[in-house]
Short mmCIF file of C-alpha atoms and ligand atoms in Angstrom, two decimals:
data_model
loop_
_atom_site.label_atom_id
_atom_site.label_comp_id
_atom_site.label_asym_id
_atom_site.label_seq_id
_atom_site.Cartn_x
_atom_site.Cartn_y
_atom_site.Cartn_z
CA MET W 1 -0.04 0.02 -0.03
CA ALA W 2 1.26 3.50 -0.73
CA ASP W 3 1.95 5.88 2.11
CA LEU W 4 -1.58 7.50 3.00
CA THR W 5 -0.30 9.48 5.89
CA VAL W 6 -0.29 13.17 5.99
CA GLU W 7 0.62 15.95 8.47
CA ILE W 8 -1.43 19.25 8.77
CA ALA W 9 -0.03 21.93 11.11
CA GLY W 10 1.62 19.27 13.28
CA LEU W 11 -1.45 16.95 13.29
CA ARG W 12 -0.39 13.39 12.02
CA LEU W 13 -3.18 11.60 10.31
CA GLN W 14 -3.22 8.01 9.23
CA ASN W 15 -4.94 8.82 6.04
CA PRO W 16 -6.16 12.21 4.58
CA PHE W 17 -9.85 11.71 5.09
CA ILE W 18 -11.43 13.70 7.67
CA LEU W 19 -15.08 13.61 8.70
CA ALA W 20 -16.50 17.14 7.93
CA SER W 21 -18.48 19.07 10.48
CA GLY W 22 -22.17 18.44 10.92
CA ILE W 23 -22.50 14.98 9.22
CA TRP W 24 -22.75 11.78 11.33
CA GLY W 25 -20.74 13.67 14.08
CA GLU W 26 -23.57 15.19 16.03
CA THR W 27 -22.56 13.09 19.21
CA GLY W 28 -19.35 11.79 20.79
CA ALA W 29 -20.58 8.16 19.89
CA THR W 30 -20.81 8.85 16.28
CA LEU W 31 -17.53 10.79 16.16
CA ALA W 32 -15.89 7.81 17.70
CA ARG W 33 -17.60 5.35 15.29
CA ALA W 34 -16.26 7.37 12.34
CA LEU W 35 -12.81 7.25 13.71
CA ARG W 36 -13.11 3.51 14.38
CA ALA W 37 -14.52 3.12 10.71
CA GLY W 38 -11.18 4.49 9.55
CA ALA W 39 -11.42 8.35 9.39
CA GLY W 40 -7.99 10.06 9.81
CA ALA W 41 -9.67 12.67 11.98
CA VAL W 42 -13.03 14.04 12.67
CA VAL W 43 -14.53 17.58 13.07
CA THR W 44 -17.38 18.14 15.69
CA LYS W 45 -20.66 19.79 14.75
CA SER W 46 -20.14 23.60 15.27
CA ILE W 47 -20.64 24.28 18.87
CA GLY W 48 -21.73 27.76 20.34
CA THR W 49 -21.97 29.32 23.73
CA GLU W 50 -25.66 28.27 24.46
CA PRO W 51 -27.77 25.29 23.61
CA ARG W 52 -29.73 25.91 20.32
CA GLN W 53 -32.67 23.85 18.85
CA GLY W 54 -32.04 24.73 15.24
CA TYR W 55 -34.54 25.51 12.63
CA ALA W 56 -38.02 23.85 12.08
CA ASN W 57 -38.08 20.72 9.76
CA PRO W 58 -37.47 19.93 7.04
CA THR W 59 -33.89 20.71 7.43
CA ILE W 60 -32.35 18.77 4.62
CA VAL W 61 -33.52 17.88 1.07
CA GLU W 62 -31.91 15.73 -1.62
CA VAL W 63 -31.42 17.54 -4.88
CA PRO W 64 -29.66 16.57 -8.04
CA GLY W 65 -25.86 16.53 -7.29
CA GLY W 66 -26.23 16.34 -3.60
CA PHE W 67 -28.18 17.92 -0.60
CA ILE W 68 -29.37 21.27 0.56
CA ASN W 69 -29.44 21.68 4.24
CA ALA W 70 -30.17 24.35 6.82
CA MET W 71 -30.07 22.92 10.26
CA GLY W 72 -29.77 26.19 12.17
CA LEU W 73 -26.60 25.32 14.07
CA PRO W 74 -28.43 23.09 16.63
CA ASN W 75 -25.97 22.07 19.38
CA PRO W 76 -25.91 21.41 23.19
CA GLY W 77 -23.81 24.41 24.05
CA ILE W 78 -20.19 24.42 25.10
CA ASP W 79 -20.81 23.32 28.66
CA ALA W 80 -22.62 20.14 27.81
CA TYR W 81 -20.13 19.23 25.07
CA LYS W 82 -17.30 18.02 27.33
CA GLU W 83 -19.06 14.81 27.79
CA GLU W 84 -19.35 14.23 24.21
CA LEU W 85 -15.68 14.89 23.63
CA GLU W 86 -14.63 12.54 26.25
CA THR W 87 -16.38 9.72 24.15
CA ALA W 88 -15.06 11.04 20.87
CA LEU W 89 -11.47 11.10 22.07
CA GLY W 90 -11.87 7.34 23.20
CA PRO W 91 -10.36 5.97 19.83
CA GLY W 92 -7.23 8.21 20.37
CA LYS W 93 -7.23 9.96 17.07
CA PRO W 94 -7.39 13.66 16.35
CA VAL W 95 -10.70 15.29 16.97
CA ILE W 96 -11.07 18.74 15.66
CA GLY W 97 -13.41 21.14 17.51
CA SER W 98 -15.58 23.36 15.33
CA ILE W 99 -16.90 26.55 17.01
CA PHE W 100 -19.17 29.42 15.92
CA GLY W 101 -19.72 32.83 17.61
CA ALA W 102 -21.00 36.25 16.83
CA ASP W 103 -17.71 38.04 17.45
CA ALA W 104 -14.01 37.52 18.38
CA ARG W 105 -14.60 37.50 22.08
CA GLU W 106 -17.18 34.80 21.79
CA PHE W 107 -14.99 32.88 19.61
CA SER W 108 -12.02 33.07 21.84
CA ALA W 109 -13.92 32.04 24.89
CA LEU W 110 -15.36 28.98 22.98
CA ALA W 111 -11.88 28.21 21.75
CA ARG W 112 -10.33 28.03 25.20
CA ARG W 113 -13.03 25.74 26.51
CA MET W 114 -12.55 23.43 23.51
CA GLU W 115 -8.92 23.36 23.99
CA GLY W 116 -9.48 22.51 27.67
CA PHE W 117 -11.54 19.58 26.58
CA GLY W 118 -8.64 18.07 24.77
CA VAL W 119 -9.33 18.69 21.08
CA ALA W 120 -6.15 18.38 18.63
CA ALA W 121 -7.12 21.55 16.74
CA LEU W 122 -9.94 24.09 16.08
CA GLU W 123 -12.04 24.76 13.07
CA LEU W 124 -13.56 28.28 13.09
CA ASN W 125 -16.88 28.25 11.39
CA LEU W 126 -16.81 31.57 9.47
CA SER W 127 -18.86 30.11 6.69
CA CYS W 128 -22.38 28.82 7.61
CA PRO W 129 -24.37 30.24 4.57
CA HIS W 130 -27.59 31.05 6.43
CA ALA W 131 -27.36 31.87 10.10
CA LYS W 132 -28.13 35.44 10.89
CA GLY W 133 -25.19 37.01 12.72
CA TYR W 134 -22.87 33.99 12.39
CA GLY W 135 -20.80 32.03 9.79
CA ALA W 136 -20.54 33.67 6.46
CA GLN W 137 -21.90 36.95 7.66
CA LEU W 138 -18.50 37.24 9.46
CA GLY W 139 -16.49 35.17 7.04
CA GLN W 140 -17.26 37.29 3.92
CA ASP W 141 -15.51 40.31 5.56
CA PRO W 142 -11.66 40.02 5.39
CA ASP W 143 -11.10 42.31 8.33
CA ILE W 144 -13.59 40.42 10.64
CA THR W 145 -11.84 37.08 9.43
CA ARG W 146 -8.48 38.41 10.36
CA LYS W 147 -9.60 39.72 13.61
CA VAL W 148 -11.47 36.58 14.86
CA THR W 149 -8.44 34.44 13.63
CA SER W 150 -5.78 36.47 15.53
CA VAL W 151 -7.95 36.83 18.74
CA VAL W 152 -8.52 32.97 18.76
CA LYS W 153 -4.83 32.25 17.97
CA ALA W 154 -3.70 34.50 20.91
CA ALA W 155 -6.05 32.54 23.20
CA VAL W 156 -5.00 28.91 22.41
CA ARG W 157 -1.84 26.98 21.82
CA ILE W 158 -3.56 24.21 19.48
CA PRO W 159 -3.67 24.84 15.67
CA VAL W 160 -6.40 26.94 14.37
CA PHE W 161 -8.19 26.12 11.11
CA VAL W 162 -10.47 28.56 9.37
CA LYS W 163 -13.31 27.16 7.31
CA LEU W 164 -13.98 29.39 4.33
CA THR W 165 -17.27 30.15 2.41
CA PRO W 166 -17.29 29.94 -1.41
CA ASN W 167 -19.94 32.47 -1.41
CA VAL W 168 -17.70 35.42 -1.91
CA ALA W 169 -16.25 37.48 -4.90
CA SER W 170 -12.58 36.53 -3.89
CA ILE W 171 -11.99 33.42 -1.68
CA SER W 172 -8.21 34.22 -1.96
CA ALA W 173 -8.70 37.68 -0.33
CA ILE W 174 -10.59 35.99 2.60
CA GLY W 175 -7.86 33.19 2.89
CA LYS W 176 -5.18 35.76 2.92
CA ALA W 177 -6.83 37.59 5.71
CA ALA W 178 -7.13 34.37 7.74
CA GLU W 179 -3.41 33.69 6.99
CA GLN W 180 -2.55 37.19 8.21
CA GLY W 181 -4.56 36.57 11.44
CA GLY W 182 -2.30 33.42 11.97
CA ALA W 183 -4.40 30.61 10.75
CA ASP W 184 -2.49 27.21 10.58
CA ALA W 185 -4.61 25.93 8.02
CA LEU W 186 -7.68 26.76 5.73
CA CYS W 187 -10.66 24.47 5.03
CA ALA W 188 -12.25 25.07 1.65
CA VAL W 189 -15.14 25.05 1.08
CA ASN W 190 -18.30 25.22 3.20
CA THR W 191 -21.66 24.76 1.42
CA LEU W 192 -22.90 26.92 -1.48
CA ARG W 193 -25.91 29.10 -0.68
CA GLY W 194 -28.96 27.25 -2.26
CA MET W 195 -32.66 26.74 -2.28
CA ALA W 196 -35.26 24.31 -3.49
CA ILE W 197 -38.95 25.24 -4.05
CA ASP W 198 -41.93 23.00 -3.51
CA LEU W 199 -43.90 23.25 -6.65
CA ASP W 200 -47.24 22.19 -5.05
CA LEU W 201 -46.80 24.16 -1.83
CA CYS W 202 -45.53 27.07 -3.79
CA ARG W 203 -42.86 27.80 -1.16
CA PRO W 204 -39.31 26.89 -0.16
CA VAL W 205 -38.84 23.16 0.72
CA LEU W 206 -36.78 23.79 3.92
CA GLY W 207 -38.27 25.09 7.01
CA HIS W 208 -35.57 27.93 6.93
CA GLY W 209 -35.96 28.58 3.29
CA MET W 210 -32.40 29.34 2.31
CA GLY W 211 -29.72 26.44 2.87
CA GLY W 212 -26.35 25.22 1.82
CA TYR W 213 -25.75 22.90 -1.13
CA SER W 214 -23.20 20.04 -0.70
CA GLY W 215 -22.23 16.99 -2.44
CA PRO W 216 -20.82 15.89 -5.94
CA GLY W 217 -22.56 18.79 -7.85
CA ILE W 218 -20.23 21.49 -5.84
CA LYS W 219 -16.85 19.60 -6.52
CA PRO W 220 -15.71 21.78 -9.42
CA VAL W 221 -16.44 24.93 -7.28
CA GLY W 222 -14.36 23.46 -4.31
CA VAL W 223 -11.52 22.40 -6.58
CA ALA W 224 -11.41 25.89 -8.12
CA CYS W 225 -11.28 27.37 -4.76
CA VAL W 226 -8.48 25.10 -3.43
CA TYR W 227 -6.59 25.85 -6.74
CA GLU W 228 -6.88 29.60 -6.25
CA LEU W 229 -5.97 29.50 -2.61
CA PHE W 230 -2.93 27.39 -3.18
CA LYS W 231 -1.56 30.18 -5.26
CA ALA W 232 -2.54 32.85 -2.62
CA VAL W 233 -1.47 31.45 0.72
CA ARG W 234 1.47 29.41 2.11
CA ILE W 235 -0.43 27.65 4.94
CA PRO W 236 -1.86 24.09 4.18
CA LEU W 237 -5.24 23.69 2.78
CA ILE W 238 -7.93 21.02 3.70
CA GLY W 239 -10.17 20.50 0.57
CA ILE W 240 -13.75 19.99 0.93
CA GLY W 241 -16.76 19.65 -1.42
CA GLY W 242 -18.28 16.75 -3.16
CA ILE W 243 -15.53 14.28 -2.58
CA SER W 244 -17.21 10.75 -3.10
CA THR W 245 -14.21 8.69 -4.63
CA GLY W 246 -10.54 8.28 -4.39
CA GLU W 247 -10.21 10.02 -7.63
CA ASP W 248 -12.15 13.02 -6.33
CA ALA W 249 -9.68 13.12 -3.44
CA ALA W 250 -6.78 13.06 -5.93
CA GLU W 251 -8.17 15.94 -7.78
CA TYR W 252 -8.20 17.96 -4.72
CA LEU W 253 -4.80 17.07 -3.81
CA LEU W 254 -3.38 17.89 -7.16
CA ALA W 255 -5.25 21.36 -6.95
CA GLY W 256 -3.34 21.97 -3.65
CA ALA W 257 -5.03 20.22 -0.73
CA ALA W 258 -2.84 18.45 1.86
CA ALA W 259 -5.94 16.71 3.52
CA LEU W 260 -9.49 16.32 2.76
CA GLN W 261 -12.91 16.37 4.51
CA VAL W 262 -15.99 14.36 3.45
CA GLY W 263 -19.64 14.99 4.35
CA SER W 264 -22.29 14.15 1.95
CA ILE W 265 -20.94 10.80 0.94
CA VAL W 266 -20.87 9.70 4.47
CA TYR W 267 -24.76 10.08 4.38
CA LYS W 268 -24.72 7.39 1.71
CA LYS W 269 -22.01 4.98 2.68
CA ARG W 270 -21.67 5.45 6.54
CA ASP W 271 -19.13 2.95 8.00
CA ARG W 272 -17.85 1.94 4.55
CA THR W 273 -16.96 5.66 3.57
CA PHE W 274 -13.38 5.77 4.73
CA ARG W 275 -12.06 2.26 4.06
CA ASP W 276 -13.51 2.67 0.50
CA LEU W 277 -11.90 6.10 -0.04
CA CYS W 278 -8.49 4.82 1.27
CA ARG W 279 -8.67 1.78 -1.01
CA GLU W 280 -9.55 3.92 -4.12
CA LEU W 281 -7.05 6.50 -3.42
CA ASP W 282 -4.32 3.86 -2.82
CA ARG W 283 -5.36 2.39 -6.17
CA PHE W 284 -5.04 5.75 -7.94
CA LEU W 285 -1.58 6.36 -6.34
CA ALA W 286 -0.34 2.85 -7.47
CA SER W 287 -1.64 3.22 -10.96
CA HIS W 288 -0.11 6.49 -11.36
CA ARG W 289 3.24 5.58 -9.75
CA TYR W 290 2.98 7.90 -6.89
CA ARG W 291 4.53 6.74 -3.60
CA SER W 292 2.60 8.95 -1.17
CA VAL W 293 -0.41 11.14 -0.79
CA ARG W 294 2.04 14.03 0.14
CA SER W 295 3.58 14.02 -3.25
CA LEU W 296 0.44 14.95 -4.99
CA THR W 297 -0.29 18.25 -3.23
CA GLY W 298 -0.28 21.12 -5.58
CA LYS W 299 1.01 19.12 -8.60
CA ALA W 300 -1.60 20.42 -10.94
CA HIS W 301 0.10 23.83 -10.64
CA GLY W 302 3.16 22.61 -12.52
CA GLY W 303 6.16 25.00 -12.38
CA SER W 304 3.93 28.13 -12.30
C1 DHB L 401 -25.08 24.59 9.61
C2 DHB L 401 -24.64 24.65 8.26
C3 DHB L 401 -23.40 25.01 7.79
O1 DHB L 401 -23.15 25.06 6.50
C4 DHB L 401 -22.45 25.30 8.79
O2 DHB L 401 -21.19 25.58 8.48
C5 DHB L 401 -22.79 25.31 10.02
C6 DHB L 401 -24.12 24.90 10.57
C7 DHB L 401 -26.35 24.43 10.10
O3 DHB L 401 -27.32 24.57 9.47
O4 DHB L 401 -26.42 23.95 11.38
#
């Protein structure tokens, strides 16, 4: 087997496939299950200061090329999350704590708590496409992105990843701002803003109306964002968006990703996801005479 190990900002992963936030990782038990099923690492659901119910149902709909979801950041709040993390840390692999807040102060308080619970790194959700006052409403602004990142960096010692929204004019401008704020890696991309309309009911399908589009349909958008970011920043990139096969993963790696996150495919394949992806990526590496995952990163950029 080829060498599938990768290292991101000091985190050593057995393979490059990380469970993305919000899918199958709602509890400590499901995070641990994903790790036991072969995930290189997992990202928690985004956790905020207070418990939140989330939006009214329906919160997810299948559409051509993937899903549109708008959950509304449901989570038990940071105080209750310690217990979930104890379970998630059981398998002894890296758990990345995703947090969301309304401003830099809230982010830094959450970051410290998460660090205290034992996560290996943080992922700042500056990219949820539909939550008022959170996510992309902060992450579409380079100054706010820089500020939140630098305040969090000053508050913790563990690596800080910033998850970016593709719903911007220039993702490299936002990526550079996060890098200037001291981000250790960038995660690209979160979901694309999207909506489905119920033709009989004459209204949006989802309870919240607007949602985030994920799955194979957004892969070319994610690959383009990673390719653009690779030219703009020096910190490592984690590619996300529609990765369903080992070849999809290879495409992101060649565009510039050093590791990958998977979400929508986990909906379909659950426990089989990670072993299938590793086997497929290994087959790709062997057939193209690559010895390691690491040797693929950025190769599509040639000498330029
Ligand atoms: C939700 C959706 C997102 O895309 C995200 O980044 C965070 C939260 C949600 O609906 O809960």
